[in-house]
């Protein structure tokens, strides 16, 4: 059985919030937010029908083509270079050289004829 819940509605503008506040954030009126009970709607507790099909990971697939950045260690860490339409998260402490590394890689790719933004 679901536990009863409530919501808080501004009596001036009708804005709904999850918790009570002295001032409505939408219209700016003071002391207009009131608690209202929310009735549980009947419905299925879980999705019925349809079987779950589990696929195995066995098989072979060609690795995606990679574009080398010209920085050997970066290419090694990336598994051979950058993959088109992918994102790479570069993280580290402040001042460690993240921006410099990205600028060097972008410059190397641009010198090689790639379009770089």
PDB file of C-alpha atoms in Angstrom:
ATOM      1  CA  UNK A   1       0.000   0.000   0.000  1.00  0.00           C
ATOM      2  CA  UNK A   2       1.386   3.387  -0.964  1.00  0.00           C
ATOM      3  CA  UNK A   3       1.916   5.884   1.789  1.00  0.00           C
ATOM      4  CA  UNK A   4      -0.109   9.077   1.558  1.00  0.00           C
ATOM      5  CA  UNK A   5       1.797  12.072   0.266  1.00  0.00           C
ATOM      6  CA  UNK A   6       1.056  15.741   0.084  1.00  0.00           C
ATOM      7  CA  UNK A   7       1.974  18.706  -2.036  1.00  0.00           C
ATOM      8  CA  UNK A   8       2.068  22.411  -1.364  1.00  0.00           C
ATOM      9  CA  UNK A   9       0.036  24.747  -3.567  1.00  0.00           C
ATOM     10  CA  UNK A  10       0.086  28.542  -3.668  1.00  0.00           C
ATOM     11  CA  UNK A  11      -3.449  29.828  -3.111  1.00  0.00           C
ATOM     12  CA  UNK A  12      -2.679  33.000  -5.094  1.00  0.00           C
ATOM     13  CA  UNK A  13      -1.183  31.654  -8.339  1.00  0.00           C
ATOM     14  CA  UNK A  14      -1.613  27.854  -8.135  1.00  0.00           C
ATOM     15  CA  UNK A  15       2.112  27.018  -8.277  1.00  0.00           C
ATOM     16  CA  UNK A  16       2.934  23.550  -6.871  1.00  0.00           C
ATOM     17  CA  UNK A  17       6.026  22.785  -4.791  1.00  0.00           C
ATOM     18  CA  UNK A  18       7.262  19.713  -2.941  1.00  0.00           C
ATOM     19  CA  UNK A  19       7.854  21.513   0.364  1.00  0.00           C
ATOM     20  CA  UNK A  20       6.347  24.397   2.283  1.00  0.00           C
ATOM     21  CA  UNK A  21       7.786  27.868   1.976  1.00  0.00           C
ATOM     22  CA  UNK A  22       6.728  31.132   3.577  1.00  0.00           C
ATOM     23  CA  UNK A  23       6.948  32.963   0.245  1.00  0.00           C
ATOM     24  CA  UNK A  24       5.774  31.633  -3.116  1.00  0.00           C
ATOM     25  CA  UNK A  25       8.768  31.541  -5.460  1.00  0.00           C
ATOM     26  CA  UNK A  26       6.535  32.004  -8.511  1.00  0.00           C
ATOM     27  CA  UNK A  27       4.381  35.011  -7.632  1.00  0.00           C
ATOM     28  CA  UNK A  28       6.253  36.381  -4.594  1.00  0.00           C
ATOM     29  CA  UNK A  29       3.214  36.408  -2.262  1.00  0.00           C
ATOM     30  CA  UNK A  30       3.787  35.689   1.434  1.00  0.00           C
ATOM     31  CA  UNK A  31       1.924  33.004   3.451  1.00  0.00           C
ATOM     32  CA  UNK A  32      -0.149  31.731   0.520  1.00  0.00           C
ATOM     33  CA  UNK A  33       1.359  28.230   0.267  1.00  0.00           C
ATOM     34  CA  UNK A  34      -0.929  25.556   1.727  1.00  0.00           C
ATOM     35  CA  UNK A  35      -0.564  21.794   2.074  1.00  0.00           C
ATOM     36  CA  UNK A  36      -2.944  19.607   0.085  1.00  0.00           C
ATOM     37  CA  UNK A  37      -3.155  15.796   0.220  1.00  0.00           C
ATOM     38  CA  UNK A  38      -2.442  13.851  -2.935  1.00  0.00           C
ATOM     39  CA  UNK A  39      -4.635  10.852  -3.625  1.00  0.00           C
ATOM     40  CA  UNK A  40      -2.951   7.706  -4.893  1.00  0.00           C
ATOM     41  CA  UNK A  41      -4.101   6.860  -8.394  1.00  0.00           C
ATOM     42  CA  UNK A  42      -4.962   3.235  -9.046  1.00  0.00           C
ATOM     43  CA  UNK A  43      -2.889   1.519 -11.636  1.00  0.00           C
ATOM     44  CA  UNK A  44      -0.718  -1.482 -12.308  1.00  0.00           C
ATOM     45  CA  UNK A  45       2.104  -1.933  -9.849  1.00  0.00           C
ATOM     46  CA  UNK A  46       4.378  -3.245 -12.571  1.00  0.00           C
ATOM     47  CA  UNK A  47       4.436  -3.497 -16.320  1.00  0.00           C
ATOM     48  CA  UNK A  48       2.633  -6.560 -17.559  1.00  0.00           C
ATOM     49  CA  UNK A  49       3.284  -8.602 -20.662  1.00  0.00           C
ATOM     50  CA  UNK A  50       6.295  -8.818 -22.927  1.00  0.00           C
ATOM     51  CA  UNK A  51       9.296 -10.969 -22.219  1.00  0.00           C
ATOM     52  CA  UNK A  52      12.695  -9.545 -21.512  1.00  0.00           C
ATOM     53  CA  UNK A  53      15.199 -10.684 -24.130  1.00  0.00           C
ATOM     54  CA  UNK A  54      18.801 -10.880 -22.961  1.00  0.00           C
ATOM     55  CA  UNK A  55      21.481 -10.594 -25.613  1.00  0.00           C
ATOM     56  CA  UNK A  56      24.916 -12.020 -25.073  1.00  0.00           C
ATOM     57  CA  UNK A  57      28.001  -9.936 -25.563  1.00  0.00           C
ATOM     58  CA  UNK A  58      29.742 -12.698 -27.471  1.00  0.00           C
ATOM     59  CA  UNK A  59      30.597 -11.838 -31.037  1.00  0.00           C
ATOM     60  CA  UNK A  60      32.905  -9.696 -33.015  1.00  0.00           C
ATOM     61  CA  UNK A  61      32.640  -6.109 -34.083  1.00  0.00           C
ATOM     62  CA  UNK A  62      35.056  -3.904 -35.910  1.00  0.00           C
ATOM     63  CA  UNK A  63      36.603  -1.250 -33.690  1.00  0.00           C
ATOM     64  CA  UNK A  64      35.592   2.280 -34.651  1.00  0.00           C
ATOM     65  CA  UNK A  65      38.037   4.243 -36.786  1.00  0.00           C
ATOM     66  CA  UNK A  66      40.276   6.534 -34.734  1.00  0.00           C
ATOM     67  CA  UNK A  67      42.030   9.772 -35.623  1.00  0.00           C
ATOM     68  CA  UNK A  68      45.450  10.151 -34.052  1.00  0.00           C
ATOM     69  CA  UNK A  69      46.094  13.439 -32.261  1.00  0.00           C
ATOM     70  CA  UNK A  70      49.840  13.446 -32.825  1.00  0.00           C
ATOM     71  CA  UNK A  71      50.527  13.246 -29.086  1.00  0.00           C
ATOM     72  CA  UNK A  72      51.735   9.698 -28.564  1.00  0.00           C
ATOM     73  CA  UNK A  73      50.837   9.328 -24.892  1.00  0.00           C
ATOM     74  CA  UNK A  74      47.352  10.819 -25.403  1.00  0.00           C
ATOM     75  CA  UNK A  75      46.719   8.509 -28.345  1.00  0.00           C
ATOM     76  CA  UNK A  76      47.809   5.544 -26.214  1.00  0.00           C
ATOM     77  CA  UNK A  77      45.436   6.506 -23.389  1.00  0.00           C
ATOM     78  CA  UNK A  78      42.581   6.969 -25.867  1.00  0.00           C
ATOM     79  CA  UNK A  79      43.152   3.514 -27.350  1.00  0.00           C
ATOM     80  CA  UNK A  80      44.704   4.719 -30.570  1.00  0.00           C
ATOM     81  CA  UNK A  81      43.204   8.181 -30.996  1.00  0.00           C
ATOM     82  CA  UNK A  82      39.933  10.058 -30.992  1.00  0.00           C
ATOM     83  CA  UNK A  83      36.712   8.408 -32.163  1.00  0.00           C
ATOM     84  CA  UNK A  84      34.423  10.562 -34.310  1.00  0.00           C
ATOM     85  CA  UNK A  85      31.274  11.855 -32.544  1.00  0.00           C
ATOM     86  CA  UNK A  86      32.560  10.895 -29.107  1.00  0.00           C
ATOM     87  CA  UNK A  87      33.390  12.877 -25.995  1.00  0.00           C
ATOM     88  CA  UNK A  88      36.495  12.597 -23.844  1.00  0.00           C
ATOM     89  CA  UNK A  89      36.507  13.837 -20.261  1.00  0.00           C
ATOM     90  CA  UNK A  90      39.851  15.324 -19.270  1.00  0.00           C
ATOM     91  CA  UNK A  91      40.140  15.812 -15.521  1.00  0.00           C
ATOM     92  CA  UNK A  92      42.804  16.708 -13.035  1.00  0.00           C
ATOM     93  CA  UNK A  93      44.012  19.216 -10.477  1.00  0.00           C
ATOM     94  CA  UNK A  94      44.057  22.917 -11.318  1.00  0.00           C
ATOM     95  CA  UNK A  95      47.156  23.965 -13.235  1.00  0.00           C
ATOM     96  CA  UNK A  96      48.149  20.459 -14.273  1.00  0.00           C
ATOM     97  CA  UNK A  97      47.883  21.200 -18.029  1.00  0.00           C
ATOM     98  CA  UNK A  98      44.435  20.059 -19.160  1.00  0.00           C
ATOM     99  CA  UNK A  99      43.840  23.089 -21.382  1.00  0.00           C
ATOM    100  CA  UNK A 100      47.382  22.975 -22.758  1.00  0.00           C
ATOM    101  CA  UNK A 101      46.972  19.311 -23.668  1.00  0.00           C
ATOM    102  CA  UNK A 102      43.683  20.009 -25.478  1.00  0.00           C
ATOM    103  CA  UNK A 103      45.158  22.993 -27.330  1.00  0.00           C
ATOM    104  CA  UNK A 104      48.178  20.967 -28.438  1.00  0.00           C
ATOM    105  CA  UNK A 105      45.933  18.135 -29.634  1.00  0.00           C
ATOM    106  CA  UNK A 106      43.641  20.572 -31.497  1.00  0.00           C
ATOM    107  CA  UNK A 107      46.642  22.285 -33.121  1.00  0.00           C
ATOM    108  CA  UNK A 108      48.089  18.941 -34.185  1.00  0.00           C
ATOM    109  CA  UNK A 109      44.774  17.823 -35.685  1.00  0.00           C
ATOM    110  CA  UNK A 110      44.394  21.160 -37.512  1.00  0.00           C
ATOM    111  CA  UNK A 111      47.912  20.898 -38.948  1.00  0.00           C
ATOM    112  CA  UNK A 112      46.958  17.440 -40.209  1.00  0.00           C
ATOM    113  CA  UNK A 113      44.033  18.857 -42.193  1.00  0.00           C
ATOM    114  CA  UNK A 114      41.187  18.164 -39.767  1.00  0.00           C
ATOM    115  CA  UNK A 115      38.571  20.751 -38.931  1.00  0.00           C
ATOM    116  CA  UNK A 116      38.856  21.717 -35.274  1.00  0.00           C
ATOM    117  CA  UNK A 117      36.621  23.830 -33.102  1.00  0.00           C
TER     118      UNK A 117
END
